[in-house]
Structure formats: C-alpha cells, structure tokens
Coordinates of C-alpha atoms and ligand atoms in Angstrom, one line a residue:
M26 CA 94.7 124.4 90.1
T27 CA 97.4 126.3 88.1
S28 CA 99.5 128.7 90.1
E29 CA 99.4 131.3 87.3
Y30 CA 97.2 134.3 88.3
L31 CA 94.1 134.3 86.2
W32 CA 92.1 137.5 86.3
W33 CA 88.7 136.0 86.2
R34 CA 89.5 133.2 88.7
D35 CA 91.9 134.9 91.1
G36 CA 90.6 138.4 90.8
A37 CA 87.5 140.4 91.6
I38 CA 85.0 141.6 89.0
Y39 CA 83.3 145.0 89.4
Q40 CA 80.0 145.6 87.8
I41 CA 79.4 149.1 86.3
Y42 CA 75.9 150.2 85.3
P43 CA 77.1 152.7 82.7
R44 CA 74.2 155.0 82.9
S45 CA 75.0 155.7 86.5
F46 CA 78.8 155.6 87.0
Q47 CA 80.1 158.9 85.6
D48 CA 78.7 161.4 83.1
S49 CA 81.5 163.1 81.1
N50 CA 79.4 165.3 78.8
G51 CA 76.8 166.8 81.1
D52 CA 73.7 165.1 79.7
G53 CA 72.8 163.5 83.1
V54 CA 73.6 160.0 81.8
G55 CA 76.8 158.1 82.5
D56 CA 79.1 157.3 79.5
L57 CA 82.2 155.4 78.4
N58 CA 84.5 158.5 78.7
G59 CA 83.2 158.9 82.2
I60 CA 84.3 155.4 83.1
R61 CA 87.7 156.1 81.5
Q62 CA 88.0 159.2 83.8
R63 CA 87.5 157.0 86.8
L64 CA 90.1 154.3 86.0
D65 CA 92.4 155.7 88.7
Y66 CA 89.7 155.0 91.2
L67 CA 89.1 151.5 89.9
E68 CA 92.8 150.7 90.0
S69 CA 93.1 152.0 93.6
L70 CA 90.1 149.8 94.6
G71 CA 92.0 146.8 93.5
I72 CA 89.6 145.1 91.2
D73 CA 90.7 143.0 88.2
A74 CA 88.0 143.5 85.7
I75 CA 84.9 145.6 85.0
W76 CA 81.7 144.2 83.6
L77 CA 79.7 146.9 81.8
S78 CA 75.9 146.5 81.6
P79 CA 74.8 146.9 77.9
I80 CA 76.3 149.8 76.1
Y81 CA 74.9 149.1 72.6
P82 CA 72.3 151.1 70.6
S83 CA 69.0 150.7 72.2
P84 CA 65.6 152.4 72.5
M85 CA 66.1 151.8 76.2
Y86 CA 62.7 150.3 77.1
D87 CA 64.7 148.1 79.4
F88 CA 67.6 150.5 79.7
G89 CA 69.9 148.8 77.2
Y90 CA 68.8 145.2 77.8
D91 CA 66.8 145.7 74.6
I92 CA 69.5 145.9 71.9
S93 CA 68.9 147.3 68.4
D94 CA 72.5 146.9 67.1
Y95 CA 74.9 144.4 68.6
E96 CA 78.0 145.9 67.0
N97 CA 78.0 149.5 68.0
V98 CA 77.8 151.9 71.0
D99 CA 74.7 153.9 71.8
P100 CA 75.3 157.6 71.3
V101 CA 74.3 158.2 74.9
F102 CA 77.3 156.2 76.0
G103 CA 79.7 157.4 73.3
T104 CA 81.3 155.9 70.2
L105 CA 83.2 152.8 69.2
D106 CA 86.3 155.0 69.4
D107 CA 85.5 155.9 73.0
F108 CA 85.1 152.2 73.6
D109 CA 88.5 151.4 72.1
A110 CA 90.1 154.1 74.2
L111 CA 88.5 152.7 77.3
V112 CA 89.8 149.2 76.5
A113 CA 93.3 150.5 75.8
E114 CA 93.5 152.5 79.0
A115 CA 92.0 149.8 81.2
H116 CA 94.3 147.2 79.8
A117 CA 97.3 149.5 80.4
R118 CA 96.4 149.3 84.1
G119 CA 95.8 145.6 84.1
I120 CA 92.0 146.0 84.2
R121 CA 90.0 143.6 81.9
I122 CA 86.8 144.4 80.2
V123 CA 83.7 142.1 80.3
L124 CA 80.7 143.0 78.1
D125 CA 77.1 142.2 78.8
M126 CA 75.6 140.1 75.9
V127 CA 71.9 139.9 75.6
F128 CA 71.0 137.1 73.1
N129 CA 67.8 135.7 74.5
H130 CA 66.0 138.6 72.8
T131 CA 66.6 141.8 70.8
S132 CA 64.9 145.1 70.8
H133 CA 61.6 145.2 68.8
L134 CA 63.4 147.9 66.8
H135 CA 66.3 145.7 65.8
P136 CA 66.4 145.4 62.0
W137 CA 66.2 141.7 62.3
F138 CA 62.9 141.9 64.1
L139 CA 61.6 144.7 61.8
E140 CA 62.2 142.3 58.9
S141 CA 60.8 139.3 60.7
R142 CA 57.7 141.2 61.5
S143 CA 57.2 142.5 58.0
G144 CA 55.7 139.3 56.6
R145 CA 55.1 135.7 57.1
D146 CA 57.4 134.7 54.3
N147 CA 60.2 137.1 55.1
P148 CA 63.5 135.2 55.3
K149 CA 64.0 136.4 58.9
R150 CA 60.5 135.3 60.0
D151 CA 62.0 132.3 61.6
W152 CA 64.6 134.3 63.6
Y153 CA 61.9 134.9 66.2
L154 CA 59.2 132.8 67.8
W155 CA 56.1 133.3 65.8
R156 CA 53.0 131.1 66.4
D157 CA 49.4 131.0 65.3
P158 CA 46.8 132.0 67.9
G159 CA 45.5 129.2 70.1
P160 CA 42.2 127.4 69.4
D161 CA 40.3 130.2 71.2
G162 CA 42.1 132.9 69.2
G163 CA 44.1 133.8 72.2
P164 CA 47.9 133.3 73.0
P165 CA 49.4 130.0 71.7
N166 CA 50.1 128.7 75.2
N167 CA 50.2 129.8 78.9
W168 CA 53.7 131.2 79.0
E169 CA 53.9 134.4 81.1
S170 CA 56.3 137.4 80.9
T171 CA 58.8 137.8 83.6
F172 CA 57.9 141.5 83.8
G173 CA 54.2 140.9 84.1
G174 CA 51.4 140.0 81.7
K175 CA 51.3 137.4 79.0
G176 CA 54.5 136.3 77.2
W177 CA 52.8 136.6 73.8
E178 CA 52.1 139.7 71.8
Y179 CA 49.6 139.6 68.8
D180 CA 50.8 141.2 65.6
P181 CA 47.6 142.1 63.7
A182 CA 49.4 142.8 60.4
T183 CA 50.5 139.2 60.0
G184 CA 47.9 137.5 62.3
Q185 CA 50.4 135.7 64.5
Y186 CA 51.8 136.1 68.0
Y187 CA 55.5 136.5 68.9
Y188 CA 56.9 135.4 72.2
H189 CA 58.7 137.7 74.6
Q190 CA 60.0 136.5 78.0
F191 CA 60.4 140.1 79.1
L192 CA 58.8 143.3 77.7
K193 CA 56.8 143.1 74.4
E194 CA 59.6 145.4 73.2
Q195 CA 62.0 142.5 73.7
P196 CA 61.1 139.7 71.3
D197 CA 62.9 136.4 71.9
L198 CA 65.2 135.1 69.2
N199 CA 64.7 131.6 67.8
W200 CA 67.9 129.7 68.9
R201 CA 66.9 126.7 66.8
N202 CA 67.6 128.7 63.6
P203 CA 71.2 128.1 62.6
D204 CA 71.5 131.6 61.0
V205 CA 70.7 133.2 64.4
R206 CA 73.4 131.0 66.1
A207 CA 76.0 131.8 63.5
R208 CA 75.2 135.5 63.6
V209 CA 75.5 135.6 67.4
L210 CA 79.0 134.0 67.3
D211 CA 80.0 136.7 64.8
V212 CA 78.9 139.3 67.3
L213 CA 81.2 137.7 69.9
R214 CA 84.1 137.7 67.3
F215 CA 83.5 141.4 66.6
W216 CA 84.0 142.4 70.3
L217 CA 86.8 139.9 70.9
A218 CA 88.7 141.5 67.9
R219 CA 88.3 144.9 69.8
G220 CA 90.1 143.5 72.8
V221 CA 87.3 142.4 75.0
D222 CA 88.3 139.9 77.6
G223 CA 85.1 138.2 78.5
F224 CA 81.3 138.2 78.4
R225 CA 78.4 138.1 80.7
F226 CA 75.5 136.3 79.1
D227 CA 72.1 137.6 80.0
V228 CA 69.5 135.0 81.0
V229 CA 71.5 132.3 79.3
M230 CA 69.2 129.6 80.6
S231 CA 66.3 131.0 78.5
F232 CA 67.7 130.8 75.0
F233 CA 65.8 127.6 74.1
K234 CA 62.1 126.9 74.6
D235 CA 60.3 123.7 74.2
E236 CA 60.0 122.7 70.6
L237 CA 56.3 121.7 71.1
F238 CA 55.5 124.9 73.0
R239 CA 53.8 122.9 75.8
D240 CA 52.0 124.7 78.6
N241 CA 53.9 125.2 81.8
P242 CA 52.3 123.3 84.7
P243 CA 51.2 125.3 87.8
A244 CA 53.7 125.8 90.6
L245 CA 53.7 123.1 93.2
K246 CA 53.4 125.3 96.2
S247 CA 50.4 127.7 96.3
P248 CA 52.3 131.0 96.2
V249 CA 49.7 133.2 97.9
G250 CA 50.5 136.9 97.5
L251 CA 53.0 136.6 94.7
L252 CA 52.6 139.4 92.3
R253 CA 53.4 137.8 89.0
A254 CA 51.5 135.1 87.3
F255 CA 55.0 134.1 86.1
D256 CA 55.7 132.9 89.7
R257 CA 52.6 130.7 89.7
Q258 CA 54.1 128.3 87.1
Q259 CA 56.8 125.7 87.0
H260 CA 59.1 126.8 84.2
L261 CA 59.6 123.5 82.6
Y262 CA 59.1 124.5 79.0
D263 CA 60.1 128.1 78.6
R264 CA 63.7 127.8 79.9
D265 CA 66.6 125.6 80.8
R266 CA 66.1 123.2 77.8
P267 CA 68.7 120.5 77.0
E268 CA 69.5 122.0 73.6
M269 CA 71.5 124.7 75.5
T270 CA 74.4 122.3 76.1
D271 CA 75.6 122.4 72.5
V272 CA 75.4 126.2 72.4
L273 CA 77.5 126.5 75.6
A274 CA 80.1 124.2 74.1
E275 CA 80.2 126.3 70.9
I276 CA 80.6 129.6 72.8
R277 CA 83.3 128.0 75.0
A278 CA 85.2 126.7 72.0
L279 CA 85.2 130.2 70.5
L280 CA 86.4 131.8 73.7
D281 CA 89.1 129.1 74.1
E282 CA 90.6 130.1 70.7
A283 CA 92.8 132.5 72.6
P284 CA 94.1 132.4 76.2
G285 CA 92.9 134.7 79.0
R286 CA 89.2 135.0 78.0
S287 CA 86.3 134.2 80.2
S288 CA 82.5 134.0 80.5
V289 CA 79.8 134.1 83.1
G290 CA 76.2 133.2 82.5
E291 CA 73.2 134.6 84.2
V292 CA 71.0 131.7 85.5
D293 CA 68.2 131.4 87.9
D294 CA 69.1 129.1 90.7
M295 CA 71.8 127.1 92.4
D296 CA 71.1 124.0 90.3
M297 CA 71.7 125.8 87.1
A298 CA 74.7 127.7 88.6
V299 CA 76.2 124.3 89.0
R300 CA 75.2 122.9 85.6
Y301 CA 76.1 125.8 83.3
A302 CA 79.7 126.1 84.4
G303 CA 82.7 123.8 83.7
S304 CA 84.7 122.6 80.9
G305 CA 82.9 122.6 77.6
R306 CA 80.4 125.0 79.2
L307 CA 80.8 128.6 80.6
H308 CA 83.7 129.5 82.8
M309 CA 81.3 130.6 85.6
A310 CA 77.5 130.8 86.1
F311 CA 76.1 133.3 88.6
N312 CA 75.4 132.0 92.0
F313 CA 72.7 134.4 93.2
D314 CA 72.1 132.5 96.4
F315 CA 73.5 135.3 98.7
L316 CA 71.0 137.7 97.1
G317 CA 68.2 135.9 98.8
T318 CA 69.9 134.8 102.0
R319 CA 68.8 136.4 105.3
W320 CA 71.4 137.9 107.6
L321 CA 72.0 134.8 109.6
P322 CA 75.4 133.0 109.8
R323 CA 73.9 129.5 109.5
L324 CA 72.1 130.3 106.2
F325 CA 75.3 131.7 104.6
M326 CA 77.2 128.6 105.8
E327 CA 74.6 126.3 104.3
S328 CA 74.6 128.2 101.1
I329 CA 78.4 128.1 100.7
R330 CA 78.5 124.4 101.6
N331 CA 75.8 123.4 99.1
Y332 CA 77.5 125.2 96.3
D333 CA 80.9 124.1 97.2
E334 CA 79.8 120.5 97.4
G335 CA 77.7 120.7 94.2
I336 CA 80.0 122.4 91.8
A337 CA 82.0 120.2 89.5
P338 CA 85.8 120.0 90.0
D339 CA 86.3 121.5 86.6
A340 CA 84.0 124.5 87.2
W341 CA 84.9 127.6 89.1
P342 CA 82.6 129.1 91.7
C343 CA 81.5 132.7 92.0
Y344 CA 79.6 134.8 94.5
V345 CA 77.3 137.8 94.1
L346 CA 76.1 140.2 96.8
G347 CA 74.5 142.9 94.6
N348 CA 73.6 143.7 91.1
H349 CA 71.4 146.0 89.0
D350 CA 68.3 143.8 89.5
R351 CA 68.2 143.5 93.3
D352 CA 67.9 145.7 96.3
R353 CA 71.3 147.1 97.5
L354 CA 72.9 144.7 100.0
A355 CA 73.1 147.5 102.6
S356 CA 69.3 147.8 102.4
R357 CA 68.6 144.1 102.3
F358 CA 70.6 143.2 105.4
G359 CA 69.0 146.1 107.3
A360 CA 69.4 149.8 106.8
G361 CA 69.7 152.2 109.7
P362 CA 72.7 153.1 111.9
F363 CA 74.4 149.7 111.5
S364 CA 74.1 149.4 107.8
D365 CA 77.8 150.3 107.2
A366 CA 79.0 147.9 109.9
R367 CA 77.0 145.1 108.3
A368 CA 78.2 146.1 104.8
K369 CA 81.8 145.6 106.0
V370 CA 81.0 142.1 107.4
A371 CA 79.3 141.3 104.1
A372 CA 82.4 142.5 102.2
A373 CA 84.6 140.2 104.3
L374 CA 82.2 137.3 103.7
L375 CA 82.2 137.9 99.9
L376 CA 85.9 138.5 99.5
T377 CA 87.0 135.5 101.5
Q378 CA 85.1 132.9 99.6
R379 CA 86.5 130.3 97.2
G380 CA 85.0 131.8 94.1
T381 CA 85.2 134.9 92.1
P382 CA 83.5 137.9 93.8
F383 CA 81.3 140.2 91.8
V384 CA 81.1 143.7 93.3
Y385 CA 78.3 146.0 92.2
Y386 CA 79.3 149.6 91.8
G387 CA 78.6 151.7 94.9
D388 CA 78.4 148.6 97.2
E389 CA 82.0 149.4 98.1
L390 CA 80.6 152.7 99.7
G391 CA 77.8 150.9 101.4
M392 CA 75.3 152.6 99.1
V393 CA 71.7 152.0 100.1
N394 CA 68.5 151.9 97.9
T395 CA 67.3 155.4 97.0
A396 CA 63.6 156.0 97.9
L397 CA 61.9 157.3 94.7
S398 CA 58.4 158.6 94.2
R399 CA 56.0 157.0 91.8
D400 CA 56.7 159.6 89.1
E401 CA 60.4 159.1 89.4
I402 CA 60.2 155.4 88.6
L403 CA 61.4 154.6 85.1
D404 CA 61.8 150.8 85.3
P405 CA 58.8 149.1 83.5
P406 CA 58.1 146.4 86.2
G407 CA 58.3 149.1 88.8
K408 CA 55.7 151.2 87.0
L409 CA 53.5 148.2 86.6
Y410 CA 53.6 146.9 90.2
W411 CA 54.0 150.2 92.2
P412 CA 53.7 150.5 95.2
L413 CA 54.0 146.7 95.9
Y414 CA 57.2 146.6 94.0
Q415 CA 59.1 149.7 93.0
G416 CA 61.3 148.2 90.3
R417 CA 65.0 148.3 90.0
D418 CA 65.7 152.1 89.9
P419 CA 66.4 152.3 93.7
E420 CA 69.6 150.3 93.3
R421 CA 70.6 152.0 90.0
T422 CA 71.0 155.6 91.2
P423 CA 74.2 157.5 90.4
M424 CA 77.5 156.6 91.9
Q425 CA 78.3 158.9 94.9
W426 CA 81.7 160.5 94.3
T427 CA 81.4 163.8 96.2
D428 CA 79.0 165.8 98.4
E429 CA 78.2 168.2 95.5
P430 CA 74.5 168.5 94.3
Y431 CA 74.8 165.7 91.7
A432 CA 77.4 163.8 93.7
G433 CA 80.2 164.5 91.3
F434 CA 78.4 162.2 88.9
S435 CA 77.2 164.9 86.5
V436 CA 76.9 168.7 86.3
S437 CA 73.2 168.3 85.3
P438 CA 70.2 166.6 86.9
P439 CA 70.9 162.9 86.5
W440 CA 68.5 160.5 84.8
L441 CA 67.7 159.0 88.2
R442 CA 67.9 161.2 91.3
V443 CA 71.0 160.8 93.5
N444 CA 70.6 159.4 96.9
P445 CA 70.3 162.3 99.4
D446 CA 72.8 160.5 101.7
H447 CA 75.6 161.4 99.2
T448 CA 76.3 164.5 101.2
R449 CA 78.0 162.1 103.8
R450 CA 78.3 158.9 101.8
N451 CA 80.7 159.5 99.0
V452 CA 84.1 158.5 97.7
V453 CA 85.9 161.7 98.8
A454 CA 84.6 161.4 102.4
Q455 CA 85.5 157.7 102.6
E456 CA 89.0 158.0 101.1
T457 CA 90.2 159.8 104.2
D458 CA 88.5 157.5 106.8
P459 CA 90.6 154.4 107.3
S460 CA 87.6 152.5 108.7
S461 CA 85.2 153.4 105.8
V462 CA 83.4 150.8 103.8
L463 CA 85.6 151.8 100.9
N464 CA 88.9 151.3 102.7
T465 CA 87.6 148.0 104.0
Y466 CA 87.0 146.8 100.4
R467 CA 90.4 148.0 99.4
A468 CA 92.2 146.2 102.3
L469 CA 90.2 143.0 101.7
L470 CA 90.9 143.1 97.9
R471 CA 94.6 143.6 98.6
L472 CA 94.7 140.7 101.0
R473 CA 92.9 138.4 98.6
R474 CA 95.3 139.3 95.9
Q475 CA 98.3 138.5 98.1
S476 CA 97.0 135.2 99.6
E477 CA 96.6 132.0 97.7
A478 CA 94.7 130.5 100.6
L479 CA 92.0 133.3 100.3
R480 CA 91.9 133.0 96.5
H481 CA 91.6 129.3 96.0
G482 CA 92.1 127.4 99.3
T483 CA 89.6 124.9 100.4
V484 CA 87.0 126.1 102.9
R485 CA 86.4 124.4 106.3
F486 CA 83.8 125.7 108.7
L487 CA 84.8 125.6 112.3
I488 CA 81.4 125.8 114.0
K489 CA 78.8 123.2 113.2
R490 CA 75.7 125.2 114.2
P491 CA 76.6 128.9 114.0
V492 CA 74.2 131.3 115.6
E493 CA 76.0 134.6 116.0
G494 CA 79.0 134.4 113.8
L495 CA 81.0 132.3 111.3
A496 CA 84.5 131.0 111.5
Y497 CA 86.2 129.1 108.7
L498 CA 89.6 128.2 107.5
R499 CA 90.8 128.7 104.0
E500 CA 93.7 126.4 103.2
T501 CA 96.1 125.5 100.5
P502 CA 98.9 123.0 101.1
G503 CA 101.3 125.8 101.9
Q504 CA 99.0 128.4 103.6
S505 CA 96.1 128.9 105.8
R506 CA 93.9 131.9 106.8
L507 CA 91.3 131.9 109.5
V508 CA 88.2 134.1 108.9
A509 CA 85.8 135.0 111.6
L510 CA 82.7 137.2 111.3
N511 CA 80.4 138.6 113.9
F512 CA 77.0 139.2 112.3
F513 CA 75.6 141.3 115.2
G514 CA 76.1 144.4 117.1
W515 CA 77.4 142.9 120.4
A516 CA 80.6 141.2 121.4
I517 CA 80.5 137.5 121.1
D518 CA 82.5 134.4 122.1
L519 CA 82.6 132.0 119.2
K520 CA 82.9 128.4 120.3
L521 CA 84.9 126.4 117.7
D522 CA 84.2 122.7 117.3
G523 CA 87.6 121.1 117.3
A524 CA 91.1 122.2 117.5
L525 CA 92.8 124.7 115.2
P526 CA 95.8 123.5 113.1
A527 CA 98.1 126.2 114.6
N528 CA 98.4 127.4 118.2
R529 CA 99.2 131.0 117.6
W530 CA 97.5 133.3 115.1
K531 CA 98.2 136.8 114.2
V532 CA 95.6 139.3 112.9
V533 CA 96.1 140.5 109.4
F534 CA 92.8 142.3 109.0
S535 CA 90.1 143.5 111.3
T536 CA 87.2 145.9 111.1
A537 CA 87.7 146.5 114.9
T538 CA 90.8 146.7 117.0
T539 CA 93.7 144.4 116.2
D540 CA 95.3 144.0 119.6
V541 CA 92.8 142.1 121.7
P542 CA 93.6 138.5 122.7
R543 CA 91.2 136.4 120.6
I544 CA 91.7 132.7 120.7
M545 CA 91.7 131.0 124.0
G546 CA 91.4 127.3 123.7
N547 CA 88.5 126.7 121.4
R548 CA 87.0 130.1 122.0
M549 CA 87.3 133.2 119.9
R550 CA 86.3 136.7 121.0
L551 CA 84.9 139.1 118.4
Q552 CA 83.9 142.7 118.8
P553 CA 80.5 143.9 117.6
F554 CA 80.2 143.5 113.8
E555 CA 83.8 142.5 113.7
A556 CA 85.3 140.8 110.6
V557 CA 88.7 139.4 111.2
I558 CA 91.3 137.5 109.2
L559 CA 94.2 135.7 110.9
E560 CA 97.2 133.9 109.8
P561 CA 99.4 131.5 111.7
A562 CA 102.0 133.5 113.7
Ligands
GLC9 C1 68.5 140.1 83.0 C2 69.1 141.4 83.3 C3 67.9 142.4 83.6 C4 67.1 142.5 82.3 C5 66.7 141.1 81.8 C6 66.2 141.2 80.4 O1 67.8 139.5 84.0 O2 69.9 141.3 84.4 O3 68.4 143.6 84.0 O4 66.0 143.3 82.5 O5 67.7 140.2 81.8 O6 67.3 141.4 79.5

C-alpha cells in the first residue's frame, strides 16, 4: 500500500446522471455546462471524482447507453468545447473525470451498424453478431434480452438475425473481430487525450459470447414469479467468457501508459467483482452486493467479509449503495419518517469501508424514488413491465437543489418530473441544517480524507453475531478508528466480543449526541439510528 494519495483508491467517486443534474439552457434536460455550474457544490461535498453516465450522441432509446458516435457529445448535453471546459475547471479544483464507456453494444443508428446491416458482404458485417435463423426459421439460439423478449432480431433485408443483449436498438458488437477491438482502444485514446482520468466500462462481463452460440441451460432453482425469461436461464454462454481476460489486460496496459488513470467495470455478481479487478485487469470492478442487501447488520457484515476475503491482494475493493439502475437507497431500506435517519447510517457504512465508495447523485440528500404514473414512464423495461416493474425512472429524477417549482434544476418542465418532496428536501434547506443528510456526507467524506485507517486500514468486526448494530475497527499500523452503527430506531447496548485495543476512546463523529459515555467494559451504548466513529483518546 503506497502512502501517496490516489484519487480512485483513497477518494470517493460521485455518479452524475447528466440528464438530471443541472440544466443550464432551459430545455428541461441536464447538460455539461450545468455540471460545470455546480462544481462549487461538488467541491464542498468533498468528493474526488465525478463519473458521468454517457454524454455521447445517441438516439436515447436507452437514454445514452445506446451510442451512435463515441467521439462526440450529444447536442442535448453540449459540445466538445463544453466538455473541455468542464474537464479544465474540474481539474483546477482537484476533481477527476470518469467517463462511462459502453462497448458491449452500439446504437442501431451508429454508422458501423448501418454499414453492417446494409449487406451480408459489407466489410463491417462481422463487427456485429449476425447469424442465420435456427432450423425452425426462428432465432439462432435461446438467448434472451435483459430488457425482456428474445435476444435476437430478424433483419428481413439480409435474412439473418442480429444479437442484442439489451434493446433491439442496441446491437452487440463482435469482440472477436480485431478491427472492433482496435477501434475501441482508439476511442479510449481519444478521451484520454482530452484529459479524462478514468473509465467506467458498461456491462464489461458481456463483451464476449460463446463462439459456438450454444443454448443457455435453464436456471437451477425454479424462479417462480420472475418477470423475465432472462432470469430463468443460467448465463453460461452469453457472458463472462474466458476471452475477456486478454481484453482487460489490453485496456489496462493502455491506461497504465500514464500515471493517475483508473477504471471500473460493471459486472453482475460478487464472483466477477473479484475476478475482473487486479493487476493486468481493471483497477476496480463494481461490487453491487449492498444493492441487494436487506437492512440487517449481519447481512452487511457477511457481505463485507466475503468480499474482503475474496478479493485478491493486488485488487482494490469498492462499494456501491445506489446507481441509475436501482431503487434509491432511502426507498430500499424503508421510506417513511425514518428514511433520513437510515440514510445517514447507510452513509456511515459506505464511507467507512475499505474500498472506494461510489455515491449516486442525490443520495447525499436522502433522495427517495419518485412515484411516476404509467404515462410518465420513459424507461423501456418500465413501459414493458408496468405495473409489476416501473423501470428506472423513479431513481433518475432531477437533482433537488431548491424548493422552487423545478427544484432549481431547470426553468422549464424537466424531462422527468421532480419529486414533490423537493419543497423540503433540497440542497439549500440541508446546507443550513448541521444534522442534515448532506452535512453528514460532508463530515464523513472529510473524516475519510483525513484518516488513513478509514481509507485503507484493515477491517475487524467486533461482534460475531450482530443483531441490532455493527461495530468494527479499521486499523493501519499507526492508526485505528472504531465505527459503530445502530440500524434501528431505539437505543441499544452493543455487546462486543473481546477487548478493545485501547481503553479510552473519543468521539470524532456522531449522528446523535457526542457527550454520552459509550464504552463500559465490553458494552457500547448507541442512540437510535446512531452512527459513531471513535479514535483512541
Ligand atoms: C448497464 C447500465 C444500464 C444500461 C445497460 C445497457 O447495465 O448501467 O443503465 O441500460 O447497461 O447499456
């Protein structure tokens, strides 16, 4: 572990969904100049980098995750000049820029696909996954789309099917074609030359598919009630293929050509989160385990332990509590009168782990899902599965800056309706409240920056079978911090297994009062929903 401060390892990364952060030109959609106007806020929050969900030209079937030109900016977000200005001003404040790269697929309107589709002998035919119909004239195999329906779309003009893991407007690239590979690396070089510090690789585990296009076997457990046929298969052949190893090495070598660059890959499960990160691979791979963990201390402890024990010594861990694909954490862990109190405990949990925290915009305000009606839903899987699944719009609504009609996000009706709770839940209101979720994030981010134990110390749990709360030590040879979290709305006495390394501890952070006696022998008293950090006195 080097002592030099590395932004992606020691810092926190903030995810911006550009459509929803700040609109600067009054069209109701967020843009790059809007983000630039909010750099003061981001600096005051204390994050080290921003990751921007896709900003490239796109017909927006999947709101930017369907790219039609990798080397430009969609007019709705601005221009390349706006992007350069954002990079320069962010860098001047010590904020790094991470771009979202979607290379599993392009838009169906990308010129590469238009060419590929134009004829069987077009030179770009092999840039995508074209196959003849199956023996019955139907799809070539049983692969399903993540967003619902078959993974294959028939193209009558050329008499073949193309594969799309997501929408039919998102055809998958053929990663076995060397020209595709070379071209993708050029795209990375293009953005690196513009000063980008890192990349987030969308569904990086899906780039390669089975060479023989074998059928996926059915899922082992009978998943009654699952909406998608996709979930009723074991994904042996349409993802996570061994060929990916070489590509990861190639990407890593390119990033390593200059110091200070980083990468994070989106993968599906803990096993891949462990395998896709490390030397010769990506710097980090998303650990989404917290996104599916119920609000019980034992489950979080087990999740942290499994990951910590599984991850290779040369890989760096990371933690995620929210993103643009999942319900807001404040809604997942239980909305209602205690949602802010829980959001603060969740913040303390996230920001005291050994691993880079990813913070989704608005989670630092305790933003909750926005209830939208059927006709307000824009996300394709939401439209398809409504009302059983409402899609991802509820967690993508505009950032809540003020109590004004459009929450200070825009002067016009936004592309998605703002949450009505913005009249009380907004940045302005939370700025002046020392105990707000926002100020809790600020304090925790500051503490993390200042403490090597919180940034990269080992983690040691102090309760074997936690029921109401967690207690753990973060330790480096020279420093220790004790973190204790009460997950519930009543005062608790945590019983620690074993003695603490120091007799006296002083509170450096608490979401409740700071002056109550806490540690008596092996017992520790916590107020309702209290998160506390202590250091040896
Ligand atoms: C990833 C993105 C998601 C997108 C999908 C297809 O899972 O996070 O938003 O729809 O990939 O690109």
